[in-house]
GROMACS .gro file of N, CA and C in nm:
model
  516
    1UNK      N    1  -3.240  -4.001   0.292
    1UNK     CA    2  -3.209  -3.918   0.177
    1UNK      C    3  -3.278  -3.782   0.187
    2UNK      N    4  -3.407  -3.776   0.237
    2UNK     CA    5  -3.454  -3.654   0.223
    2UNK      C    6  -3.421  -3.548   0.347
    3UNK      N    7  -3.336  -3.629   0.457
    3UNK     CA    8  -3.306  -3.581   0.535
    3UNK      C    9  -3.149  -3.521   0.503
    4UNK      N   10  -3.083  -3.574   0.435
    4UNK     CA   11  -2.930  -3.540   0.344
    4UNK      C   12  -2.989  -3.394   0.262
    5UNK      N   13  -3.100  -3.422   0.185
    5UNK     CA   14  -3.151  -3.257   0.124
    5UNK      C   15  -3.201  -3.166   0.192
    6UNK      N   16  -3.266  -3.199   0.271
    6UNK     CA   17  -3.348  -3.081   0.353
    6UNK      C   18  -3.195  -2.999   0.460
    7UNK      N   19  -3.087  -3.077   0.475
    7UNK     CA   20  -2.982  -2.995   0.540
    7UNK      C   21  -2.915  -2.931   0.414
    8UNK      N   22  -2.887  -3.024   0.333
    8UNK     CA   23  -2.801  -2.960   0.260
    8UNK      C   24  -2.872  -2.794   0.151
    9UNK      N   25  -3.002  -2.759   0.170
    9UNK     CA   26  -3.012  -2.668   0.167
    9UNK      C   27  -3.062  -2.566   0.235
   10UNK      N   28  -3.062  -2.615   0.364
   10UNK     CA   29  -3.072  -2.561   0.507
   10UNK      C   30  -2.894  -2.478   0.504
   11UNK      N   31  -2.816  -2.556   0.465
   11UNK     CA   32  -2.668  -2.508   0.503
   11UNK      C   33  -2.677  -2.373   0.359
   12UNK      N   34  -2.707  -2.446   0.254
   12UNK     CA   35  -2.693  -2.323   0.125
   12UNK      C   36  -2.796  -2.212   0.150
   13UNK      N   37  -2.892  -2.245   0.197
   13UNK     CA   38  -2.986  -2.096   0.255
   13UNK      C   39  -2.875  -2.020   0.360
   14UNK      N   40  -2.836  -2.091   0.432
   14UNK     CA   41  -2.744  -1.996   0.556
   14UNK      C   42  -2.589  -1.942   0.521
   15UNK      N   43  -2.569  -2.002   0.400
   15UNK     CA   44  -2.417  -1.953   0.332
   15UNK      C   45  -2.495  -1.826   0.272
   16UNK      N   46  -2.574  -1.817   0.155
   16UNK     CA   47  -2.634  -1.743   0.125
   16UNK      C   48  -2.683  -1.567   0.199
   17UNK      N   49  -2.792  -1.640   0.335
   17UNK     CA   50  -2.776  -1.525   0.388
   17UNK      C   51  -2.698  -1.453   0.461
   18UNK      N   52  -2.565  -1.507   0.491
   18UNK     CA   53  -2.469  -1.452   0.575
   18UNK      C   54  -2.397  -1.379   0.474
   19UNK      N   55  -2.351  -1.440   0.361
   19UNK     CA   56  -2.256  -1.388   0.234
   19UNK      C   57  -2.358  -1.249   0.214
   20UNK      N   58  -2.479  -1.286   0.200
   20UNK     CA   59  -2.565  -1.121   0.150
   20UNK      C   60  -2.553  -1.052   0.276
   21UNK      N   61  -2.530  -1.055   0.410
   21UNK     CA   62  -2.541  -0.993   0.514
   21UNK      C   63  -2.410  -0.928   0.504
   22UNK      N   64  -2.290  -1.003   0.479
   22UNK     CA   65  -2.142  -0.939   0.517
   22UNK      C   66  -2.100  -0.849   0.386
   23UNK      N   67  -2.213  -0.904   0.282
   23UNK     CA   68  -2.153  -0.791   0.132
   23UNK      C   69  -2.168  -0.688   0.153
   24UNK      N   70  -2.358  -0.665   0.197
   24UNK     CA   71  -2.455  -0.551   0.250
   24UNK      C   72  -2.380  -0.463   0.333
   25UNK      N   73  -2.343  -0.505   0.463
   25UNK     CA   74  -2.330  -0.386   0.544
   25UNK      C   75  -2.177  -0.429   0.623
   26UNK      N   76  -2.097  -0.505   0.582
   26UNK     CA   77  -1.962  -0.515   0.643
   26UNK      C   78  -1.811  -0.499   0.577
   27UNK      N   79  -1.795  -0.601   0.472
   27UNK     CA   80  -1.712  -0.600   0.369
   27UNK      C   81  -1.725  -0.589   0.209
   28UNK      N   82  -1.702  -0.536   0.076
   28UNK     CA   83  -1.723  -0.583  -0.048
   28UNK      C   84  -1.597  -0.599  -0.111
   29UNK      N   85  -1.660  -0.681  -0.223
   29UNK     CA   86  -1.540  -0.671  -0.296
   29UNK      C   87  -1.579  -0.579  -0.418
   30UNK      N   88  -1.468  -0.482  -0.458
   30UNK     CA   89  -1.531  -0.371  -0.586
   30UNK      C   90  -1.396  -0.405  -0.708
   31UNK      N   91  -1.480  -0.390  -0.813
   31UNK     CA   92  -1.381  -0.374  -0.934
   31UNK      C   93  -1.361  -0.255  -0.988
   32UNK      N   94  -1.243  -0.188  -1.002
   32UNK     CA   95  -1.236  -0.066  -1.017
   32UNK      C   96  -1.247  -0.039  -1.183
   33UNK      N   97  -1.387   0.045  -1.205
   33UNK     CA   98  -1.387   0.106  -1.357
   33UNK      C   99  -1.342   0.185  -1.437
   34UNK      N  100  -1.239   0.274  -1.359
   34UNK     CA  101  -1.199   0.376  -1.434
   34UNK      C  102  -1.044   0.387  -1.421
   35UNK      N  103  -0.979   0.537  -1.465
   35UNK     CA  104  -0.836   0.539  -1.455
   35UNK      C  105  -0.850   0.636  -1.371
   36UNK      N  106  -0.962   0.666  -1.318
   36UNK     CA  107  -0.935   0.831  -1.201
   36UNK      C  108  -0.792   0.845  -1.104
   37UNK      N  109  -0.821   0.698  -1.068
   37UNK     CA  110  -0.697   0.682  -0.964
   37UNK      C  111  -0.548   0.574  -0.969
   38UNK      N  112  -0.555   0.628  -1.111
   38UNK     CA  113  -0.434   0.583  -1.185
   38UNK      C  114  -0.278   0.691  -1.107
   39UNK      N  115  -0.198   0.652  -1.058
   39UNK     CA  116  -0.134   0.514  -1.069
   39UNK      C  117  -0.186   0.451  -0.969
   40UNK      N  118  -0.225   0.511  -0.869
   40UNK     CA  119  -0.252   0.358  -0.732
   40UNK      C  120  -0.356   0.266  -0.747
   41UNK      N  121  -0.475   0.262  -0.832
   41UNK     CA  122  -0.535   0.176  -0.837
   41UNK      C  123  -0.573   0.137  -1.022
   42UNK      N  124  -0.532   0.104  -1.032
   42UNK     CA  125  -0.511   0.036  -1.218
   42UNK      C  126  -0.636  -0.001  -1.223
   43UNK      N  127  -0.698   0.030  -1.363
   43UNK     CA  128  -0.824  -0.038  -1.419
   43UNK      C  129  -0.844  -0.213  -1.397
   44UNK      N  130  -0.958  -0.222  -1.349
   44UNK     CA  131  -0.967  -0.373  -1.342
   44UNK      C  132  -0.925  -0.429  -1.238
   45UNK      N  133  -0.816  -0.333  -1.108
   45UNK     CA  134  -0.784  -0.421  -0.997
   45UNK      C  135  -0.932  -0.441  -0.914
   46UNK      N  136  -0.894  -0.520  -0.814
   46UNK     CA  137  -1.024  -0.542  -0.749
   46UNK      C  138  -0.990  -0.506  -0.592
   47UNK      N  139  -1.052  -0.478  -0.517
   47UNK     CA  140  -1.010  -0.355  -0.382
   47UNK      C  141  -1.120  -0.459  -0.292
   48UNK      N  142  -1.075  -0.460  -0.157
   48UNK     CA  143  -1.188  -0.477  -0.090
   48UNK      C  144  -1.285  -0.309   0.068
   49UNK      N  145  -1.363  -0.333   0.000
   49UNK     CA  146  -1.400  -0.203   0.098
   49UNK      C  147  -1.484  -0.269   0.202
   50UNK      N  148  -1.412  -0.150   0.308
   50UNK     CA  149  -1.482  -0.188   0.472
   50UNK      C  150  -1.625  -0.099   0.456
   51UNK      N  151  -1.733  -0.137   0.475
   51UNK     CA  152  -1.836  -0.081   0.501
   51UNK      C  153  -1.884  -0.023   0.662
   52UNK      N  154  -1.818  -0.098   0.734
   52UNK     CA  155  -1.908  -0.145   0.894
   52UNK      C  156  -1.808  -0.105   0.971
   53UNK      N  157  -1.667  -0.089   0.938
   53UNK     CA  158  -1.576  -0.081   1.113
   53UNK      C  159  -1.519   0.089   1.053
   54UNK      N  160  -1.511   0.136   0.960
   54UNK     CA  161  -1.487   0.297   0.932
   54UNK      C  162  -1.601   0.349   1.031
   55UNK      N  163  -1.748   0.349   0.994
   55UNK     CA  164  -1.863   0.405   1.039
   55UNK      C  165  -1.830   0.411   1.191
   56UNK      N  166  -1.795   0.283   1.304
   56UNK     CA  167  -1.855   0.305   1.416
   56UNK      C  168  -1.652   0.227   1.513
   57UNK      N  169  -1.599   0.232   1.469
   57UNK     CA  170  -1.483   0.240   1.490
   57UNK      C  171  -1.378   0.297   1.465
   58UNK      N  172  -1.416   0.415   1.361
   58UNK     CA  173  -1.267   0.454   1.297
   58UNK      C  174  -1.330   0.584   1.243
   59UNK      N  175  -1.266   0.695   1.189
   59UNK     CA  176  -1.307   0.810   1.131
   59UNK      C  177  -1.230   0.833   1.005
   60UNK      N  178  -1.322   0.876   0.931
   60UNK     CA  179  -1.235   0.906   0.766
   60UNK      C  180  -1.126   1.008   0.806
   61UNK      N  181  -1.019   1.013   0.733
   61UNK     CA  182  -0.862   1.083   0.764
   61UNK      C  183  -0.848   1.123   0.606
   62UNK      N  184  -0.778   1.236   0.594
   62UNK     CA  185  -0.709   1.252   0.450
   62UNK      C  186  -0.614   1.180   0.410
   63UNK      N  187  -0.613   1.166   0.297
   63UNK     CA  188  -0.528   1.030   0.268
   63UNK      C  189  -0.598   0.880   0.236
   64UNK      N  190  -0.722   0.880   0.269
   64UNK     CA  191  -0.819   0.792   0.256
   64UNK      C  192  -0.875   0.742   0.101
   65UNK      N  193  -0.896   0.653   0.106
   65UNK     CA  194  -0.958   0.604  -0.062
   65UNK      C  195  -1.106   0.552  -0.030
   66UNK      N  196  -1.189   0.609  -0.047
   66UNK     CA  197  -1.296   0.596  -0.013
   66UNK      C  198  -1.387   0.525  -0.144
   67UNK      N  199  -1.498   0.500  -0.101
   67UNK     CA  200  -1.633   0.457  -0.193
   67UNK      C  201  -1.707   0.528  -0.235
   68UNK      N  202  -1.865   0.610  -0.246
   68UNK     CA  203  -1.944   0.690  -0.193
   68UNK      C  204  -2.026   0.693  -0.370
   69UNK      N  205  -2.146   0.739  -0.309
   69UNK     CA  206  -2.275   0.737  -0.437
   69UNK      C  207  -2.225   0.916  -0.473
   70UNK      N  208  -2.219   0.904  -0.589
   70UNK     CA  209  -2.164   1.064  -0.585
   70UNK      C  210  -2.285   1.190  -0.585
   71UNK      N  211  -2.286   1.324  -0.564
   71UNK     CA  212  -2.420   1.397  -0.541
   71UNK      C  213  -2.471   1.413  -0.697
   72UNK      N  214  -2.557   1.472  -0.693
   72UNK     CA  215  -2.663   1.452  -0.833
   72UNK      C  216  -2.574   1.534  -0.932
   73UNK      N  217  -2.495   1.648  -0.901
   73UNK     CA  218  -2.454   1.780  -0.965
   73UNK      C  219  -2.358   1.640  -1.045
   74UNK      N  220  -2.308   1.528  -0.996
   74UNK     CA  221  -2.204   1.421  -1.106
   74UNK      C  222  -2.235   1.336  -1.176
   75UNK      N  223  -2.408   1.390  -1.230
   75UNK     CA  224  -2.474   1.325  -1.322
   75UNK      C  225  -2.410   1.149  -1.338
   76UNK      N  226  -2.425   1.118  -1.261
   76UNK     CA  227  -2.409   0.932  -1.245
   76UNK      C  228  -2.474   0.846  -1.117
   77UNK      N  229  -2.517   0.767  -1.126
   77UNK     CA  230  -2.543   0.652  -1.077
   77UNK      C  231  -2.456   0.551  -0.957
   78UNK      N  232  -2.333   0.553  -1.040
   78UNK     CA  233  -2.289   0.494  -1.039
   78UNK      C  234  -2.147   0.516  -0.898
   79UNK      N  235  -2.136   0.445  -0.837
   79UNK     CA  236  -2.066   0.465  -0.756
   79UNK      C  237  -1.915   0.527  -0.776
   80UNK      N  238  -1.831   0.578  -0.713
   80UNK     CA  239  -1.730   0.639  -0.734
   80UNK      C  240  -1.618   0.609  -0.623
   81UNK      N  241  -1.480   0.623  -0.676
   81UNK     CA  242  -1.366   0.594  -0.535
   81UNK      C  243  -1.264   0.721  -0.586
   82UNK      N  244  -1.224   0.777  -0.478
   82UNK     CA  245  -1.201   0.914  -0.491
   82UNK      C  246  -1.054   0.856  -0.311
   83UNK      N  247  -1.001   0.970  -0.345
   83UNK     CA  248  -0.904   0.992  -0.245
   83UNK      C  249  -0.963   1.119  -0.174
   84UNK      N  250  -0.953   1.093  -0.025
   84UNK     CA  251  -0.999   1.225   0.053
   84UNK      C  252  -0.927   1.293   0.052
   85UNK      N  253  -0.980   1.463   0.090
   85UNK     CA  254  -0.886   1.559   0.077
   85UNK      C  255  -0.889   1.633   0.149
   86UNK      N  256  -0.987   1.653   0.201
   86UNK     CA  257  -0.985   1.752   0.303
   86UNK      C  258  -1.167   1.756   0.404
   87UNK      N  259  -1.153   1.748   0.521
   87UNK     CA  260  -1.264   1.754   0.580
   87UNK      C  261  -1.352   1.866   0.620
   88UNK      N  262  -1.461   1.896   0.672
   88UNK     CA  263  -1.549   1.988   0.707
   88UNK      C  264  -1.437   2.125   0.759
   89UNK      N  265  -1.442   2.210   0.752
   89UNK     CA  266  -1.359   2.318   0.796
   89UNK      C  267  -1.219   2.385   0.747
   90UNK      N  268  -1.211   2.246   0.642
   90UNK     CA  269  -1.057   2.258   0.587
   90UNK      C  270  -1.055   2.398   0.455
   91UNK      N  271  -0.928   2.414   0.457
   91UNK     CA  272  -0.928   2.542   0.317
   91UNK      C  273  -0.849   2.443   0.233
   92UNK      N  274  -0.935   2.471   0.084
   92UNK     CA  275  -0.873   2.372  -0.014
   92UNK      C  276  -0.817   2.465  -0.144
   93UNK      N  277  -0.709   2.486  -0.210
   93UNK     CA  278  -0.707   2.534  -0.302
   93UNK      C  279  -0.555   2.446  -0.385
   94UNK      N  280  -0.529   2.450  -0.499
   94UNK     CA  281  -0.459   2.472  -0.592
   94UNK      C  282  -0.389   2.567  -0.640
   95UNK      N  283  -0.276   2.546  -0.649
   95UNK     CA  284  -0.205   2.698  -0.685
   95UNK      C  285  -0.060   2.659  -0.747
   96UNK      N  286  -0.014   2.672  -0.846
   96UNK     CA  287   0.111   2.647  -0.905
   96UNK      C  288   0.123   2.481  -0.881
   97UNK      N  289   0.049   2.461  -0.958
   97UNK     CA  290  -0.014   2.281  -0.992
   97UNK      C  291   0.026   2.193  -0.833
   98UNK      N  292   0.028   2.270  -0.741
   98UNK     CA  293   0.028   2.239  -0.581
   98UNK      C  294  -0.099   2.210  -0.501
   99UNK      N  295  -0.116   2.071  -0.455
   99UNK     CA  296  -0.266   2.142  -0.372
   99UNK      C  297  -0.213   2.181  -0.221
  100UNK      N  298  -0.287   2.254  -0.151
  100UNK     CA  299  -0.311   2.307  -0.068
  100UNK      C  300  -0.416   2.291   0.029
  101UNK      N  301  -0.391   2.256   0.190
  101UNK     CA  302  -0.503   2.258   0.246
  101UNK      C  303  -0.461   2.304   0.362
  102UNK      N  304  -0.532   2.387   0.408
  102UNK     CA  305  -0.522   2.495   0.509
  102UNK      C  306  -0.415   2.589   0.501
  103UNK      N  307  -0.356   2.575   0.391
  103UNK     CA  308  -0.237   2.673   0.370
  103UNK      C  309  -0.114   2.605   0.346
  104UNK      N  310  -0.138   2.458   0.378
  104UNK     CA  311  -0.023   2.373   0.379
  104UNK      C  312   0.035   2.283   0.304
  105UNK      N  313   0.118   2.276   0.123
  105UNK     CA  314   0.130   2.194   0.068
  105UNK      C  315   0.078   2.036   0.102
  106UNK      N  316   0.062   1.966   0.011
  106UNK     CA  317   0.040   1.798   0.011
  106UNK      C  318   0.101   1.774  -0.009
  107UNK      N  319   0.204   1.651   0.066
  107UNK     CA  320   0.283   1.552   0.003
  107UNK      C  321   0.199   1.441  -0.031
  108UNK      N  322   0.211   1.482  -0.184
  108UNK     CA  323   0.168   1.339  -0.277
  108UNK      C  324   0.230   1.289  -0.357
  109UNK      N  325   0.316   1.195  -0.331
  109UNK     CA  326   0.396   1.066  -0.412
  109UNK      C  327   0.292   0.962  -0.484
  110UNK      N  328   0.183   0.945  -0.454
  110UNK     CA  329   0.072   0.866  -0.521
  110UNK      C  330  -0.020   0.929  -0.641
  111UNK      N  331   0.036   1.052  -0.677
  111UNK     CA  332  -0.044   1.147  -0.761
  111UNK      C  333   0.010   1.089  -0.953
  112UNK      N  334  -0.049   1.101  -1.012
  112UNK     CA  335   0.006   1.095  -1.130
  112UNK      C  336   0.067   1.169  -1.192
  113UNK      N  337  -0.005   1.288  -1.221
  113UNK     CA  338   0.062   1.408  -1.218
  113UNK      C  339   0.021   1.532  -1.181
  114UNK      N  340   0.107   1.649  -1.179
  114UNK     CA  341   0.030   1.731  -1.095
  114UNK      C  342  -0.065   1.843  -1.150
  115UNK      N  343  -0.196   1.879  -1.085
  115UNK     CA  344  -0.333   1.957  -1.167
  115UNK      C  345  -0.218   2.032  -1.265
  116UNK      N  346  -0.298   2.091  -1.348
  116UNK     CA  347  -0.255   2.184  -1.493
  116UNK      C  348  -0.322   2.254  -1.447
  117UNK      N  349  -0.458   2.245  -1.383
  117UNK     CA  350  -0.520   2.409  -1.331
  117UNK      C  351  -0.513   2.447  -1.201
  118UNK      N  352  -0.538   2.594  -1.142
  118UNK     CA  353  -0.524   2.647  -0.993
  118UNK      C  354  -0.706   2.621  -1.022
  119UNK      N  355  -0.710   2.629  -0.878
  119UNK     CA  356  -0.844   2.610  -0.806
  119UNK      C  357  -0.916   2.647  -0.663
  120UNK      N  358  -0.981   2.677  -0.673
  120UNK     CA  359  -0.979   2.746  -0.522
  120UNK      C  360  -0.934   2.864  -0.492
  121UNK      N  361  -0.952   2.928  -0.375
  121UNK     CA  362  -0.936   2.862  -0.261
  121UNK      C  363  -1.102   2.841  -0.212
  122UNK      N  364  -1.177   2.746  -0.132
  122UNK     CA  365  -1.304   2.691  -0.091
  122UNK      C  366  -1.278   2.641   0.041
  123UNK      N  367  -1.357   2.621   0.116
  123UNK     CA  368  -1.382   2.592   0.283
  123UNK      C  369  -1.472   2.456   0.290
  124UNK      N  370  -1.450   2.384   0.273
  124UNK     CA  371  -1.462   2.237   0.282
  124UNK      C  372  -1.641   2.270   0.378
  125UNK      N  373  -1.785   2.290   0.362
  125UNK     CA  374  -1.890   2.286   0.468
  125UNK      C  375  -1.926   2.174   0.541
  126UNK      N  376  -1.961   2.228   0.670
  126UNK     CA  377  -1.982   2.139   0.754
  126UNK      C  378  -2.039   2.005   0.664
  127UNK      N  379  -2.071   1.859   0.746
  127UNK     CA  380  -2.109   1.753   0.667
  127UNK      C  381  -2.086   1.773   0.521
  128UNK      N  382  -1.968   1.806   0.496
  128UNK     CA  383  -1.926   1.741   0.335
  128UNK      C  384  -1.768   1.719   0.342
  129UNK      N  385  -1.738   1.650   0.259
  129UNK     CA  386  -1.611   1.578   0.215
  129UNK      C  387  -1.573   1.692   0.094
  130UNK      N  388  -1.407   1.672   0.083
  130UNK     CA  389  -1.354   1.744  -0.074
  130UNK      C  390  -1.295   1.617  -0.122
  131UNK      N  391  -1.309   1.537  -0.223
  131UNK     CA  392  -1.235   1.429  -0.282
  131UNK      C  393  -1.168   1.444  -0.400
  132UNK      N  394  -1.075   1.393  -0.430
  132UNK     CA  395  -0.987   1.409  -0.550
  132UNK      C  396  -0.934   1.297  -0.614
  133UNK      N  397  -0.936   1.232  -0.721
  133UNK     CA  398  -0.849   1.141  -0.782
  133UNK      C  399  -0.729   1.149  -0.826
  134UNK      N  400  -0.647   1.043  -0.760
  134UNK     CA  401  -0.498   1.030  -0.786
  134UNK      C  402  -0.443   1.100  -0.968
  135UNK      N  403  -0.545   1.046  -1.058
  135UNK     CA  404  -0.463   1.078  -1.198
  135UNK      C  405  -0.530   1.228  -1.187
  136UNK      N  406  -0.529   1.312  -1.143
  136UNK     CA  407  -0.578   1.503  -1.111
  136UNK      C  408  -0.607   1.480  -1.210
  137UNK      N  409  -0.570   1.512  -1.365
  137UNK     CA  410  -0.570   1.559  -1.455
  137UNK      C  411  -0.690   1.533  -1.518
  138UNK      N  412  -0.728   1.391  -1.506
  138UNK     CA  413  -0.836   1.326  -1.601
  138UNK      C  414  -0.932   1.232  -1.479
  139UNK      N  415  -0.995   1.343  -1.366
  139UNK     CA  416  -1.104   1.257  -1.321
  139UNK      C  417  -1.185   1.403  -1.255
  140UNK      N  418  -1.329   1.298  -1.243
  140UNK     CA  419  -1.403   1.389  -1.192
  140UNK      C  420  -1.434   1.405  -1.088
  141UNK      N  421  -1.429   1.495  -1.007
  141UNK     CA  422  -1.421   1.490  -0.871
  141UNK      C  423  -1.459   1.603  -0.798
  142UNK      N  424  -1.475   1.655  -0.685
  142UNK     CA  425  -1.518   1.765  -0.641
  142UNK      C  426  -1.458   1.897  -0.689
  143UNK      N  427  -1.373   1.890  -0.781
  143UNK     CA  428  -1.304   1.987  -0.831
  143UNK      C  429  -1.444   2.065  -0.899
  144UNK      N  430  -1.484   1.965  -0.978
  144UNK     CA  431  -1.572   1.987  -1.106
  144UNK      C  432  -1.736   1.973  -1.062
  145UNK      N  433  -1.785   1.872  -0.979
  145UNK     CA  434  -1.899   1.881  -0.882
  145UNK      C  435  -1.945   1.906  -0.769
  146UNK      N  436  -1.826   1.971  -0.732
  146UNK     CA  437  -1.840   2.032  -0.543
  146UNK      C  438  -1.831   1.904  -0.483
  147UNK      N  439  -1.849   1.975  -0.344
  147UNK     CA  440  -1.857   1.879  -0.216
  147UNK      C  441  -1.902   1.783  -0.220
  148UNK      N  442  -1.902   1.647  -0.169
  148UNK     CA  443  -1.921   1.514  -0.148
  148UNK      C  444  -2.012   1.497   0.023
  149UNK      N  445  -2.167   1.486   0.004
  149UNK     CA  446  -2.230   1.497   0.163
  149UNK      C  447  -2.146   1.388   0.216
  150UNK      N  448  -2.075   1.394   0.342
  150UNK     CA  449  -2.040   1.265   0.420
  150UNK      C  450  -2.142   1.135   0.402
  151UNK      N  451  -2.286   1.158   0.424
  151UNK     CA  452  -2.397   1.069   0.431
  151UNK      C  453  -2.395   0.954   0.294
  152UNK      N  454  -2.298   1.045   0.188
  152UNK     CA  455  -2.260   0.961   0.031
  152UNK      C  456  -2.201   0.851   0.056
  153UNK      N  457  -2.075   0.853   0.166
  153UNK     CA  458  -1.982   0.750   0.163
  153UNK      C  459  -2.057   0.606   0.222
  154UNK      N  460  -1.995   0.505   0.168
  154UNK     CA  461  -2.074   0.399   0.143
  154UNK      C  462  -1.916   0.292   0.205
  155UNK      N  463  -1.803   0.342   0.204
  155UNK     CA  464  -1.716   0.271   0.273
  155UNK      C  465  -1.583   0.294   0.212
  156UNK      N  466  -1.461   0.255   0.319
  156UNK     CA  467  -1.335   0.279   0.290
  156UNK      C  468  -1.240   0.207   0.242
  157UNK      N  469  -1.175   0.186   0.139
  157UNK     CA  470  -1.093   0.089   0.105
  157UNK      C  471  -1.028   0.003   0.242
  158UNK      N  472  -0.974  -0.136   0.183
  158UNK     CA  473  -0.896  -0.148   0.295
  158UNK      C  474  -0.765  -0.249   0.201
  159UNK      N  475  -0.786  -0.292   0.123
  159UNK     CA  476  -0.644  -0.337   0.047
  159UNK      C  477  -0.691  -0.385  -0.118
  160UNK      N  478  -0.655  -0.369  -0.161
  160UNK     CA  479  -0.614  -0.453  -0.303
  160UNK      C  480  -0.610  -0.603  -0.317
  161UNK      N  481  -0.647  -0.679  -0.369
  161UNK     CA  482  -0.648  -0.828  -0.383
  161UNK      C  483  -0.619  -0.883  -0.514
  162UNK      N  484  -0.595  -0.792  -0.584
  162UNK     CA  485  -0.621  -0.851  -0.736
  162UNK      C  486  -0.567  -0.718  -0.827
  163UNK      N  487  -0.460  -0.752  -0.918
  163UNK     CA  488  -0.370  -0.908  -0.913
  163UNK      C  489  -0.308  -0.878  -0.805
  164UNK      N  490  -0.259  -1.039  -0.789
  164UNK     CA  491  -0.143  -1.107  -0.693
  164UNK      C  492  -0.022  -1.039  -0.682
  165UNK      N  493  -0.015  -0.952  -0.771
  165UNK     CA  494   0.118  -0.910  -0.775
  165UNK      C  495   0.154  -0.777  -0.694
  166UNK      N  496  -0.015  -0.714  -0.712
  166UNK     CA  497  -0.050  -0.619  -0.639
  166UNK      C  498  -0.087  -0.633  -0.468
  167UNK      N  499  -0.111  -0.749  -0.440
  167UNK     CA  500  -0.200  -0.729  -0.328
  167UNK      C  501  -0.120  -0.619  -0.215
  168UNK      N  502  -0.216  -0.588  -0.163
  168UNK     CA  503  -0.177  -0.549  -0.022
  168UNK      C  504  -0.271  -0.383   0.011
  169UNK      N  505  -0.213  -0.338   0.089
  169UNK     CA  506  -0.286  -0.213   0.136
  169UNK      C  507  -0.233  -0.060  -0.004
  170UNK      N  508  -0.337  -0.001   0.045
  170UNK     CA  509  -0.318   0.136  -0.104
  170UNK      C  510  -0.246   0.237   0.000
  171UNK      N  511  -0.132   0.300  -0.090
  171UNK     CA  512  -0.121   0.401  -0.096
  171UNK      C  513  -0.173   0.538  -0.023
  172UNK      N  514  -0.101   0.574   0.112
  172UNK     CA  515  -0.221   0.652   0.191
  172UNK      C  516  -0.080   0.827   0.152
   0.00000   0.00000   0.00000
């Protein structure tokens, strides 16, 4: 019998530390708090983000739905998921509720609707991100707090799980 306990929480210590190992630095699961990125990601769905194979296999791309601790100027704590927009070198502006990057309209079918204000034009600086939320209108985002340090991002979406009805990959 005491040999039945001493495994059986030999096995729950090792579920334990592997589950905290793969939350930490490989996969999470996140619940989304807000409507920033209304329509593609609805209040309350639940997303899973890659932490570990973006970093050292893959490179952030525009079009991306990212994670990231936001910089101090966005007075929060609290983590944030933002759509990428443009990388180190890029020209970002707004202009006739259009965005623009490098001079070159966005095709965005995933947008809610389109900005009410012009913005820009700005040069994306080295090591920083420009991020934007799908609903423009009503989120906060580098529009309103500048640049995003790359060193912020904390990981990249990789699908939706919740609801069922939803599952699958987001909106690039």
């Amino acid at each position: 019998m005491a040999r039945y306990i001493f495994e059986l929480v030999e096995i729950v210590l090792v579920a334990f530390v592997l589950s905290w190992l793969i939350r930490t630095y490989v996969l999470e699961a996140r619940v989304i708090p807000s409507g920033s990125m209304l329509p593609t990601i609805q209040l309350q769905d639940r997303v899973i983000v890659d932490k570990f194979f973006f970093k050292y296999f893959g490179q952030l791309q525009p079009g991306d739905i990212i994670v990231f601790h936001p910089p101090a100027s966005a007075h929060s704590s609290d983590d944030f998921i933002k759509r990428l927009v443009a990388l180190p070198g890029d020209k970002v502006q707004i202009k006739n509720h259009d965005t623009y990057v490098n001079d070159k309209p966005l095709n965005e079918p995933y947008i809610n609707e389109r900005s009410k204000e012009d913005f820009g034009p700005v040069v994306v600086p080295e090591g920083s991100l420009f991020v934007m939320g799908d609903n423009r209108n009503n989120s906060a985002d580098s529009r309103e707090w500048g640049f995003l340090p790359e060193q912020n991002v904390s990981g990249r979406t990789l699908l939706r799980y919740w609801p069922l009805n939803h599952f699958g990959t987001l909106a690039r």
